[in-house]
């Protein structure tokens, strides 16, 4: 197990080196975040109208979760997943270009994602359906539902970790992409889970540290009773947290692309150690 953590950490550092060599990769998670915020805002109006309508009818919103409410929720999930997967595909496509030693650019990533629109839409439909079903289970079963959803959600996240690289590289259908991701998960024997979880833990700690430092900075600004200092403190905290989120999303995309590339091509990517990846994808011991 210690060896797996060591290999995952080495892979993470190699992914960070790719990001340092091309910081334009940060553009994709930035645009993804902005677009998802716009999508979320666009759904607030119909949801607000639904709540108001329920109140006028003397019916609490919780009792109004009828077919129409679930349909609205499914539409929200579908659009959100489509936007997120589109930008993830563009990011992963550029990362794969870098890892193959090919010329890469932001425009090339978007061009690749546009050619995968049918596959992206298909996978968004699958992800939205899974998300809605998990939400329904959680609401109907209460605490037990939340526990069940937690386990199923984790299993789904792990199983589909390499779906986007498959879509970006192979252009297969969404169902086949999920099957391919599960196949690669079996071969990777833990590095998918450890690496992705490791990125989350590292950046979770960095986020916590940033929040604590931000609280100290904001507190000092409040004590100074300077409106300018308070605004600057808030701006620094927001920018710092945003930058950490962008770096985390970019590293996850590069990491998944690197794991997929070796599993698919059987060779190390540019900047990655061949022996390291060979150990990572050693056959699973029975």
PDB file of C-alpha atoms in Angstrom:
ATOM      1  CA  UNK A   1       0.000   0.000   0.000  1.00  0.00           C
ATOM      2  CA  UNK A   2       2.873   2.374   0.819  1.00  0.00           C
ATOM      3  CA  UNK A   3       4.223   1.789  -2.673  1.00  0.00           C
ATOM      4  CA  UNK A   4       0.911   2.776  -4.210  1.00  0.00           C
ATOM      5  CA  UNK A   5       0.837   6.038  -2.279  1.00  0.00           C
ATOM      6  CA  UNK A   6       4.425   6.761  -3.314  1.00  0.00           C
ATOM      7  CA  UNK A   7       3.657   6.098  -6.986  1.00  0.00           C
ATOM      8  CA  UNK A   8       0.479   8.178  -6.836  1.00  0.00           C
ATOM      9  CA  UNK A   9       2.362  11.078  -5.271  1.00  0.00           C
ATOM     10  CA  UNK A  10       5.060  10.834  -7.947  1.00  0.00           C
ATOM     11  CA  UNK A  11       2.380  10.837 -10.642  1.00  0.00           C
ATOM     12  CA  UNK A  12       0.802  13.890  -9.046  1.00  0.00           C
ATOM     13  CA  UNK A  13       4.119  15.745  -9.102  1.00  0.00           C
ATOM     14  CA  UNK A  14       4.599  14.813 -12.751  1.00  0.00           C
ATOM     15  CA  UNK A  15       1.086  16.121 -13.494  1.00  0.00           C
ATOM     16  CA  UNK A  16       1.976  19.368 -11.732  1.00  0.00           C
ATOM     17  CA  UNK A  17       5.026  19.669 -13.985  1.00  0.00           C
ATOM     18  CA  UNK A  18       2.773  19.455 -17.043  1.00  0.00           C
ATOM     19  CA  UNK A  19       0.559  22.208 -15.612  1.00  0.00           C
ATOM     20  CA  UNK A  20       3.577  24.410 -14.905  1.00  0.00           C
ATOM     21  CA  UNK A  21       4.691  23.998 -18.515  1.00  0.00           C
ATOM     22  CA  UNK A  22       1.291  25.139 -19.853  1.00  0.00           C
ATOM     23  CA  UNK A  23      -0.693  27.335 -17.487  1.00  0.00           C
ATOM     24  CA  UNK A  24      -3.296  27.937 -20.196  1.00  0.00           C
ATOM     25  CA  UNK A  25      -4.865  24.662 -19.030  1.00  0.00           C
ATOM     26  CA  UNK A  26      -6.355  26.692 -16.169  1.00  0.00           C
ATOM     27  CA  UNK A  27      -8.634  28.368 -18.707  1.00  0.00           C
ATOM     28  CA  UNK A  28     -10.835  25.283 -19.010  1.00  0.00           C
ATOM     29  CA  UNK A  29     -11.878  24.915 -15.342  1.00  0.00           C
ATOM     30  CA  UNK A  30     -12.256  28.709 -15.118  1.00  0.00           C
ATOM     31  CA  UNK A  31     -14.714  28.831 -18.024  1.00  0.00           C
ATOM     32  CA  UNK A  32     -16.430  25.700 -16.731  1.00  0.00           C
ATOM     33  CA  UNK A  33     -17.000  27.327 -13.364  1.00  0.00           C
ATOM     34  CA  UNK A  34     -18.376  30.516 -14.889  1.00  0.00           C
ATOM     35  CA  UNK A  35     -20.728  28.611 -17.189  1.00  0.00           C
ATOM     36  CA  UNK A  36     -22.028  26.370 -14.413  1.00  0.00           C
ATOM     37  CA  UNK A  37     -22.771  29.463 -12.326  1.00  0.00           C
ATOM     38  CA  UNK A  38     -24.751  30.911 -15.236  1.00  0.00           C
ATOM     39  CA  UNK A  39     -26.670  27.653 -15.650  1.00  0.00           C
ATOM     40  CA  UNK A  40     -27.448  27.527 -11.926  1.00  0.00           C
ATOM     41  CA  UNK A  41     -28.661  31.137 -12.006  1.00  0.00           C
ATOM     42  CA  UNK A  42     -30.891  30.433 -15.008  1.00  0.00           C
ATOM     43  CA  UNK A  43     -32.673  27.684 -13.067  1.00  0.00           C
ATOM     44  CA  UNK A  44     -33.326  29.842 -10.015  1.00  0.00           C
ATOM     45  CA  UNK A  45     -36.224  31.670 -11.702  1.00  0.00           C
ATOM     46  CA  UNK A  46     -38.365  28.584 -12.533  1.00  0.00           C
ATOM     47  CA  UNK A  47     -37.565  27.066  -9.128  1.00  0.00           C
ATOM     48  CA  UNK A  48     -38.623  30.307  -7.451  1.00  0.00           C
ATOM     49  CA  UNK A  49     -41.854  30.331  -9.447  1.00  0.00           C
ATOM     50  CA  UNK A  50     -42.483  26.714  -8.419  1.00  0.00           C
ATOM     51  CA  UNK A  51     -42.023  27.575  -4.745  1.00  0.00           C
ATOM     52  CA  UNK A  52     -44.329  30.612  -5.012  1.00  0.00           C
ATOM     53  CA  UNK A  53     -46.947  28.542  -6.814  1.00  0.00           C
ATOM     54  CA  UNK A  54     -46.851  25.891  -4.102  1.00  0.00           C
ATOM     55  CA  UNK A  55     -47.233  28.511  -1.376  1.00  0.00           C
ATOM     56  CA  UNK A  56     -50.254  30.083  -3.085  1.00  0.00           C
ATOM     57  CA  UNK A  57     -51.788  26.621  -3.327  1.00  0.00           C
ATOM     58  CA  UNK A  58     -51.182  26.099   0.393  1.00  0.00           C
ATOM     59  CA  UNK A  59     -48.769  23.298  -0.331  1.00  0.00           C
ATOM     60  CA  UNK A  60     -45.232  23.139   1.126  1.00  0.00           C
ATOM     61  CA  UNK A  61     -42.436  22.879  -1.399  1.00  0.00           C
ATOM     62  CA  UNK A  62     -41.402  19.450  -0.086  1.00  0.00           C
ATOM     63  CA  UNK A  63     -44.844  18.080  -1.001  1.00  0.00           C
ATOM     64  CA  UNK A  64     -44.543  19.649  -4.418  1.00  0.00           C
ATOM     65  CA  UNK A  65     -41.725  17.329  -5.521  1.00  0.00           C
ATOM     66  CA  UNK A  66     -43.945  15.868  -8.195  1.00  0.00           C
ATOM     67  CA  UNK A  67     -43.075  14.694 -11.667  1.00  0.00           C
ATOM     68  CA  UNK A  68     -42.709  18.300 -12.816  1.00  0.00           C
ATOM     69  CA  UNK A  69     -40.273  19.148 -10.024  1.00  0.00           C
ATOM     70  CA  UNK A  70     -38.187  16.064 -10.721  1.00  0.00           C
ATOM     71  CA  UNK A  71     -38.234  16.852 -14.427  1.00  0.00           C
ATOM     72  CA  UNK A  72     -36.931  20.340 -13.701  1.00  0.00           C
ATOM     73  CA  UNK A  73     -34.230  18.881 -11.475  1.00  0.00           C
ATOM     74  CA  UNK A  74     -33.258  16.401 -14.196  1.00  0.00           C
ATOM     75  CA  UNK A  75     -33.000  19.244 -16.710  1.00  0.00           C
ATOM     76  CA  UNK A  76     -30.719  21.142 -14.350  1.00  0.00           C
ATOM     77  CA  UNK A  77     -28.506  18.096 -13.811  1.00  0.00           C
ATOM     78  CA  UNK A  78     -28.363  17.422 -17.547  1.00  0.00           C
ATOM     79  CA  UNK A  79     -27.281  20.940 -18.509  1.00  0.00           C
ATOM     80  CA  UNK A  80     -24.797  21.191 -15.652  1.00  0.00           C
ATOM     81  CA  UNK A  81     -23.207  17.838 -16.451  1.00  0.00           C
ATOM     82  CA  UNK A  82     -23.059  18.670 -20.151  1.00  0.00           C
ATOM     83  CA  UNK A  83     -21.204  21.926 -19.452  1.00  0.00           C
ATOM     84  CA  UNK A  84     -18.823  20.314 -16.974  1.00  0.00           C
ATOM     85  CA  UNK A  85     -18.046  17.302 -19.195  1.00  0.00           C
ATOM     86  CA  UNK A  86     -17.561  19.518 -22.261  1.00  0.00           C
ATOM     87  CA  UNK A  87     -14.834  21.552 -20.571  1.00  0.00           C
ATOM     88  CA  UNK A  88     -13.333  18.453 -18.948  1.00  0.00           C
ATOM     89  CA  UNK A  89     -13.080  16.850 -22.385  1.00  0.00           C
ATOM     90  CA  UNK A  90     -11.370  19.940 -23.780  1.00  0.00           C
ATOM     91  CA  UNK A  91      -8.919  20.007 -20.856  1.00  0.00           C
ATOM     92  CA  UNK A  92      -8.180  16.296 -21.064  1.00  0.00           C
ATOM     93  CA  UNK A  93      -7.736  16.506 -24.813  1.00  0.00           C
ATOM     94  CA  UNK A  94      -5.075  19.213 -24.471  1.00  0.00           C
ATOM     95  CA  UNK A  95      -3.425  17.280 -21.625  1.00  0.00           C
ATOM     96  CA  UNK A  96      -3.237  14.188 -23.850  1.00  0.00           C
ATOM     97  CA  UNK A  97      -1.651  16.283 -26.600  1.00  0.00           C
ATOM     98  CA  UNK A  98       1.017  17.451 -24.165  1.00  0.00           C
ATOM     99  CA  UNK A  99       1.603  13.931 -22.878  1.00  0.00           C
ATOM    100  CA  UNK A 100       2.080  12.673 -26.426  1.00  0.00           C
ATOM    101  CA  UNK A 101       4.535  15.470 -27.189  1.00  0.00           C
ATOM    102  CA  UNK A 102       2.173  17.012 -29.752  1.00  0.00           C
ATOM    103  CA  UNK A 103       1.469  20.731 -30.306  1.00  0.00           C
ATOM    104  CA  UNK A 104      -1.373  21.796 -28.015  1.00  0.00           C
ATOM    105  CA  UNK A 105      -3.502  24.893 -27.523  1.00  0.00           C
ATOM    106  CA  UNK A 106      -6.739  26.025 -25.900  1.00  0.00           C
ATOM    107  CA  UNK A 107      -8.408  26.273 -29.307  1.00  0.00           C
ATOM    108  CA  UNK A 108      -7.364  22.706 -30.133  1.00  0.00           C
ATOM    109  CA  UNK A 109      -9.006  21.520 -26.920  1.00  0.00           C
ATOM    110  CA  UNK A 110     -12.292  23.232 -27.740  1.00  0.00           C
ATOM    111  CA  UNK A 111     -12.149  21.895 -31.304  1.00  0.00           C
ATOM    112  CA  UNK A 112     -11.751  18.355 -29.960  1.00  0.00           C
ATOM    113  CA  UNK A 113     -14.614  18.792 -27.495  1.00  0.00           C
ATOM    114  CA  UNK A 114     -16.912  20.011 -30.274  1.00  0.00           C
ATOM    115  CA  UNK A 115     -16.268  16.832 -32.251  1.00  0.00           C
ATOM    116  CA  UNK A 116     -17.363  14.829 -29.196  1.00  0.00           C
ATOM    117  CA  UNK A 117     -20.669  16.635 -28.599  1.00  0.00           C
ATOM    118  CA  UNK A 118     -22.910  13.557 -29.187  1.00  0.00           C
ATOM    119  CA  UNK A 119     -20.806  11.441 -26.822  1.00  0.00           C
ATOM    120  CA  UNK A 120     -20.689  14.228 -24.242  1.00  0.00           C
ATOM    121  CA  UNK A 121     -24.463  14.626 -24.378  1.00  0.00           C
ATOM    122  CA  UNK A 122     -24.937  10.864 -24.015  1.00  0.00           C
ATOM    123  CA  UNK A 123     -22.691  10.677 -20.977  1.00  0.00           C
ATOM    124  CA  UNK A 124     -24.377  13.760 -19.489  1.00  0.00           C
ATOM    125  CA  UNK A 125     -27.713  11.932 -19.817  1.00  0.00           C
ATOM    126  CA  UNK A 126     -26.289   8.948 -17.952  1.00  0.00           C
ATOM    127  CA  UNK A 127     -24.733  11.102 -15.233  1.00  0.00           C
ATOM    128  CA  UNK A 128     -27.926  13.164 -14.822  1.00  0.00           C
ATOM    129  CA  UNK A 129     -30.018  10.003 -14.511  1.00  0.00           C
ATOM    130  CA  UNK A 130     -27.681   8.559 -11.888  1.00  0.00           C
ATOM    131  CA  UNK A 131     -27.666  11.869 -10.014  1.00  0.00           C
ATOM    132  CA  UNK A 132     -31.454  12.111  -9.997  1.00  0.00           C
ATOM    133  CA  UNK A 133     -31.888   8.508  -8.844  1.00  0.00           C
ATOM    134  CA  UNK A 134     -29.435   9.054  -6.004  1.00  0.00           C
ATOM    135  CA  UNK A 135     -31.294  12.206  -4.988  1.00  0.00           C
ATOM    136  CA  UNK A 136     -34.593  10.327  -4.924  1.00  0.00           C
ATOM    137  CA  UNK A 137     -33.094   7.546  -2.795  1.00  0.00           C
ATOM    138  CA  UNK A 138     -31.683  10.101  -0.382  1.00  0.00           C
ATOM    139  CA  UNK A 139     -35.025  11.877   0.023  1.00  0.00           C
ATOM    140  CA  UNK A 140     -37.078   8.702   0.471  1.00  0.00           C
ATOM    141  CA  UNK A 141     -34.805   6.854   2.911  1.00  0.00           C
ATOM    142  CA  UNK A 142     -33.552   9.710   5.102  1.00  0.00           C
ATOM    143  CA  UNK A 143     -30.334   8.959   7.005  1.00  0.00           C
ATOM    144  CA  UNK A 144     -30.066   5.461   5.545  1.00  0.00           C
ATOM    145  CA  UNK A 145     -30.582   6.987   2.114  1.00  0.00           C
ATOM    146  CA  UNK A 146     -27.727   9.425   2.673  1.00  0.00           C
ATOM    147  CA  UNK A 147     -25.413   6.574   3.645  1.00  0.00           C
ATOM    148  CA  UNK A 148     -26.461   4.506   0.629  1.00  0.00           C
ATOM    149  CA  UNK A 149     -26.065   7.487  -1.689  1.00  0.00           C
ATOM    150  CA  UNK A 150     -22.625   8.162  -0.241  1.00  0.00           C
ATOM    151  CA  UNK A 151     -21.382   4.649  -0.969  1.00  0.00           C
ATOM    152  CA  UNK A 152     -22.978   4.468  -4.416  1.00  0.00           C
ATOM    153  CA  UNK A 153     -21.723   7.947  -5.295  1.00  0.00           C
ATOM    154  CA  UNK A 154     -18.170   7.026  -4.325  1.00  0.00           C
ATOM    155  CA  UNK A 155     -18.308   3.809  -6.345  1.00  0.00           C
ATOM    156  CA  UNK A 156     -19.692   5.698  -9.356  1.00  0.00           C
ATOM    157  CA  UNK A 157     -16.982   8.370  -9.106  1.00  0.00           C
ATOM    158  CA  UNK A 158     -14.228   5.760  -8.961  1.00  0.00           C
ATOM    159  CA  UNK A 159     -15.688   3.636 -11.772  1.00  0.00           C
ATOM    160  CA  UNK A 160     -16.091   6.615 -14.124  1.00  0.00           C
ATOM    161  CA  UNK A 161     -12.791   8.346 -13.308  1.00  0.00           C
ATOM    162  CA  UNK A 162     -11.376   7.618 -16.772  1.00  0.00           C
ATOM    163  CA  UNK A 163     -14.554   8.114 -18.816  1.00  0.00           C
ATOM    164  CA  UNK A 164     -13.571  11.613 -19.971  1.00  0.00           C
ATOM    165  CA  UNK A 165     -10.110  10.530 -21.237  1.00  0.00           C
ATOM    166  CA  UNK A 166     -11.805   7.681 -23.106  1.00  0.00           C
ATOM    167  CA  UNK A 167     -14.297  10.101 -24.671  1.00  0.00           C
ATOM    168  CA  UNK A 168     -11.540  12.566 -25.577  1.00  0.00           C
ATOM    169  CA  UNK A 169      -9.181   9.982 -27.060  1.00  0.00           C
ATOM    170  CA  UNK A 170     -11.360   7.227 -28.481  1.00  0.00           C
ATOM    171  CA  UNK A 171     -14.664   8.962 -29.177  1.00  0.00           C
ATOM    172  CA  UNK A 172     -16.630   5.849 -28.234  1.00  0.00           C
ATOM    173  CA  UNK A 173     -20.233   5.966 -27.081  1.00  0.00           C
ATOM    174  CA  UNK A 174     -20.986   6.875 -23.463  1.00  0.00           C
ATOM    175  CA  UNK A 175     -21.953   3.348 -22.388  1.00  0.00           C
ATOM    176  CA  UNK A 176     -18.810   1.860 -23.898  1.00  0.00           C
ATOM    177  CA  UNK A 177     -16.776   4.660 -22.316  1.00  0.00           C
ATOM    178  CA  UNK A 178     -18.102   3.716 -18.869  1.00  0.00           C
ATOM    179  CA  UNK A 179     -17.297   0.047 -19.498  1.00  0.00           C
ATOM    180  CA  UNK A 180     -13.810   1.007 -20.683  1.00  0.00           C
ATOM    181  CA  UNK A 181     -13.264   3.128 -17.569  1.00  0.00           C
ATOM    182  CA  UNK A 182     -14.249   0.201 -15.333  1.00  0.00           C
ATOM    183  CA  UNK A 183     -11.833  -2.048 -17.256  1.00  0.00           C
ATOM    184  CA  UNK A 184      -8.977   0.394 -16.755  1.00  0.00           C
ATOM    185  CA  UNK A 185      -9.890   0.755 -13.080  1.00  0.00           C
ATOM    186  CA  UNK A 186      -9.366  -2.982 -12.595  1.00  0.00           C
ATOM    187  CA  UNK A 187      -5.967  -2.778 -14.268  1.00  0.00           C
ATOM    188  CA  UNK A 188      -4.779   0.255 -12.318  1.00  0.00           C
ATOM    189  CA  UNK A 189      -5.315  -1.580  -9.002  1.00  0.00           C
ATOM    190  CA  UNK A 190      -5.778   1.401  -6.767  1.00  0.00           C
ATOM    191  CA  UNK A 191      -3.862   4.288  -8.328  1.00  0.00           C
ATOM    192  CA  UNK A 192      -7.063   5.840  -9.668  1.00  0.00           C
ATOM    193  CA  UNK A 193      -8.625   5.962  -6.221  1.00  0.00           C
ATOM    194  CA  UNK A 194      -5.461   6.898  -4.327  1.00  0.00           C
ATOM    195  CA  UNK A 195      -4.390   9.545  -6.822  1.00  0.00           C
ATOM    196  CA  UNK A 196      -7.762  11.226  -7.124  1.00  0.00           C
ATOM    197  CA  UNK A 197      -8.314  11.010  -3.380  1.00  0.00           C
ATOM    198  CA  UNK A 198      -4.802  12.287  -2.740  1.00  0.00           C
ATOM    199  CA  UNK A 199      -5.421  15.351  -4.868  1.00  0.00           C
ATOM    200  CA  UNK A 200      -8.630  15.980  -2.948  1.00  0.00           C
ATOM    201  CA  UNK A 201      -6.929  15.612   0.441  1.00  0.00           C
ATOM    202  CA  UNK A 202      -3.982  17.842  -0.472  1.00  0.00           C
ATOM    203  CA  UNK A 203      -6.149  20.612  -1.838  1.00  0.00           C
ATOM    204  CA  UNK A 204      -8.674  20.188   0.962  1.00  0.00           C
ATOM    205  CA  UNK A 205      -5.898  20.953   3.427  1.00  0.00           C
ATOM    206  CA  UNK A 206      -4.706  23.861   1.293  1.00  0.00           C
ATOM    207  CA  UNK A 207      -8.264  25.218   1.168  1.00  0.00           C
ATOM    208  CA  UNK A 208      -8.542  24.955   4.942  1.00  0.00           C
ATOM    209  CA  UNK A 209      -5.238  26.751   5.386  1.00  0.00           C
ATOM    210  CA  UNK A 210      -6.339  29.445   2.936  1.00  0.00           C
ATOM    211  CA  UNK A 211      -9.614  29.933   4.833  1.00  0.00           C
ATOM    212  CA  UNK A 212      -7.771  30.245   8.154  1.00  0.00           C
ATOM    213  CA  UNK A 213      -5.287  32.737   6.737  1.00  0.00           C
ATOM    214  CA  UNK A 214      -8.154  34.594   5.103  1.00  0.00           C
ATOM    215  CA  UNK A 215     -10.017  34.787   8.404  1.00  0.00           C
ATOM    216  CA  UNK A 216      -6.941  36.266  10.072  1.00  0.00           C
ATOM    217  CA  UNK A 217      -6.478  38.735   7.220  1.00  0.00           C
ATOM    218  CA  UNK A 218     -10.133  39.725   7.239  1.00  0.00           C
ATOM    219  CA  UNK A 219     -10.126  40.079  11.008  1.00  0.00           C
ATOM    220  CA  UNK A 220      -7.150  42.410  10.846  1.00  0.00           C
ATOM    221  CA  UNK A 221      -8.902  44.443   8.155  1.00  0.00           C
ATOM    222  CA  UNK A 222     -12.049  44.746  10.291  1.00  0.00           C
ATOM    223  CA  UNK A 223     -10.015  45.843  13.305  1.00  0.00           C
ATOM    224  CA  UNK A 224      -8.394  48.533  11.177  1.00  0.00           C
ATOM    225  CA  UNK A 225     -11.921  49.823  10.368  1.00  0.00           C
ATOM    226  CA  UNK A 226     -10.843  50.487   6.800  1.00  0.00           C
ATOM    227  CA  UNK A 227     -13.380  49.742   4.078  1.00  0.00           C
ATOM    228  CA  UNK A 228     -10.587  49.503   1.514  1.00  0.00           C
ATOM    229  CA  UNK A 229      -8.688  46.986   3.633  1.00  0.00           C
ATOM    230  CA  UNK A 230     -11.828  44.865   4.098  1.00  0.00           C
ATOM    231  CA  UNK A 231     -12.553  44.836   0.361  1.00  0.00           C
ATOM    232  CA  UNK A 232      -8.937  43.923  -0.429  1.00  0.00           C
ATOM    233  CA  UNK A 233      -8.961  41.141   2.182  1.00  0.00           C
ATOM    234  CA  UNK A 234     -12.147  39.640   0.745  1.00  0.00           C
ATOM    235  CA  UNK A 235     -10.733  39.902  -2.788  1.00  0.00           C
ATOM    236  CA  UNK A 236      -7.497  38.166  -1.787  1.00  0.00           C
ATOM    237  CA  UNK A 237      -9.378  35.323  -0.080  1.00  0.00           C
ATOM    238  CA  UNK A 238     -11.751  34.820  -3.023  1.00  0.00           C
ATOM    239  CA  UNK A 239      -8.933  34.914  -5.566  1.00  0.00           C
ATOM    240  CA  UNK A 240      -6.823  32.513  -3.514  1.00  0.00           C
ATOM    241  CA  UNK A 241      -9.623  29.961  -3.133  1.00  0.00           C
ATOM    242  CA  UNK A 242     -10.519  30.294  -6.812  1.00  0.00           C
ATOM    243  CA  UNK A 243      -6.926  29.709  -7.893  1.00  0.00           C
ATOM    244  CA  UNK A 244      -6.661  26.616  -5.699  1.00  0.00           C
ATOM    245  CA  UNK A 245      -9.876  25.256  -7.216  1.00  0.00           C
ATOM    246  CA  UNK A 246      -8.611  25.864 -10.749  1.00  0.00           C
ATOM    247  CA  UNK A 247      -5.283  24.175 -10.071  1.00  0.00           C
ATOM    248  CA  UNK A 248      -7.003  21.181  -8.455  1.00  0.00           C
ATOM    249  CA  UNK A 249      -9.385  20.695 -11.394  1.00  0.00           C
ATOM    250  CA  UNK A 250      -6.516  21.000 -13.884  1.00  0.00           C
ATOM    251  CA  UNK A 251      -4.329  18.502 -12.031  1.00  0.00           C
ATOM    252  CA  UNK A 252      -7.181  15.994 -11.852  1.00  0.00           C
ATOM    253  CA  UNK A 253      -7.640  16.271 -15.612  1.00  0.00           C
ATOM    254  CA  UNK A 254      -3.930  15.809 -16.318  1.00  0.00           C
ATOM    255  CA  UNK A 255      -3.659  12.937 -13.834  1.00  0.00           C
ATOM    256  CA  UNK A 256      -6.570  11.034 -15.380  1.00  0.00           C
ATOM    257  CA  UNK A 257      -5.148  11.646 -18.870  1.00  0.00           C
ATOM    258  CA  UNK A 258      -1.741  10.269 -17.850  1.00  0.00           C
ATOM    259  CA  UNK A 259      -3.208   7.129 -16.296  1.00  0.00           C
ATOM    260  CA  UNK A 260      -5.418   6.535 -19.307  1.00  0.00           C
ATOM    261  CA  UNK A 261      -2.582   7.068 -21.793  1.00  0.00           C
ATOM    262  CA  UNK A 262      -0.338   4.450 -20.269  1.00  0.00           C
ATOM    263  CA  UNK A 263      -3.156   1.945 -19.895  1.00  0.00           C
ATOM    264  CA  UNK A 264      -4.200   2.482 -23.500  1.00  0.00           C
ATOM    265  CA  UNK A 265      -0.813   2.878 -25.211  1.00  0.00           C
ATOM    266  CA  UNK A 266       1.415   0.887 -22.862  1.00  0.00           C
ATOM    267  CA  UNK A 267       4.034   3.629 -22.780  1.00  0.00           C
ATOM    268  CA  UNK A 268       4.942   6.492 -20.499  1.00  0.00           C
ATOM    269  CA  UNK A 269       3.825   9.988 -21.378  1.00  0.00           C
ATOM    270  CA  UNK A 270       6.170  12.937 -21.716  1.00  0.00           C
ATOM    271  CA  UNK A 271       7.397  13.853 -18.224  1.00  0.00           C
ATOM    272  CA  UNK A 272       6.315  10.542 -16.633  1.00  0.00           C
ATOM    273  CA  UNK A 273       8.616   7.752 -15.545  1.00  0.00           C
ATOM    274  CA  UNK A 274       8.162   4.501 -17.491  1.00  0.00           C
ATOM    275  CA  UNK A 275       9.022   2.234 -14.540  1.00  0.00           C
ATOM    276  CA  UNK A 276       6.690   4.185 -12.263  1.00  0.00           C
ATOM    277  CA  UNK A 277       3.729   3.763 -14.588  1.00  0.00           C
ATOM    278  CA  UNK A 278       4.594   0.121 -15.246  1.00  0.00           C
ATOM    279  CA  UNK A 279       4.326  -0.526 -11.506  1.00  0.00           C
ATOM    280  CA  UNK A 280       1.078   1.430 -11.348  1.00  0.00           C
ATOM    281  CA  UNK A 281      -0.481  -0.774 -13.995  1.00  0.00           C
ATOM    282  CA  UNK A 282       0.924  -4.103 -12.909  1.00  0.00           C
ATOM    283  CA  UNK A 283      -1.616  -6.942 -13.228  1.00  0.00           C
ATOM    284  CA  UNK A 284      -3.886  -7.303 -10.209  1.00  0.00           C
ATOM    285  CA  UNK A 285      -2.785 -10.102  -7.881  1.00  0.00           C
ATOM    286  CA  UNK A 286      -5.471 -12.643  -7.014  1.00  0.00           C
TER     287      UNK A 286
END
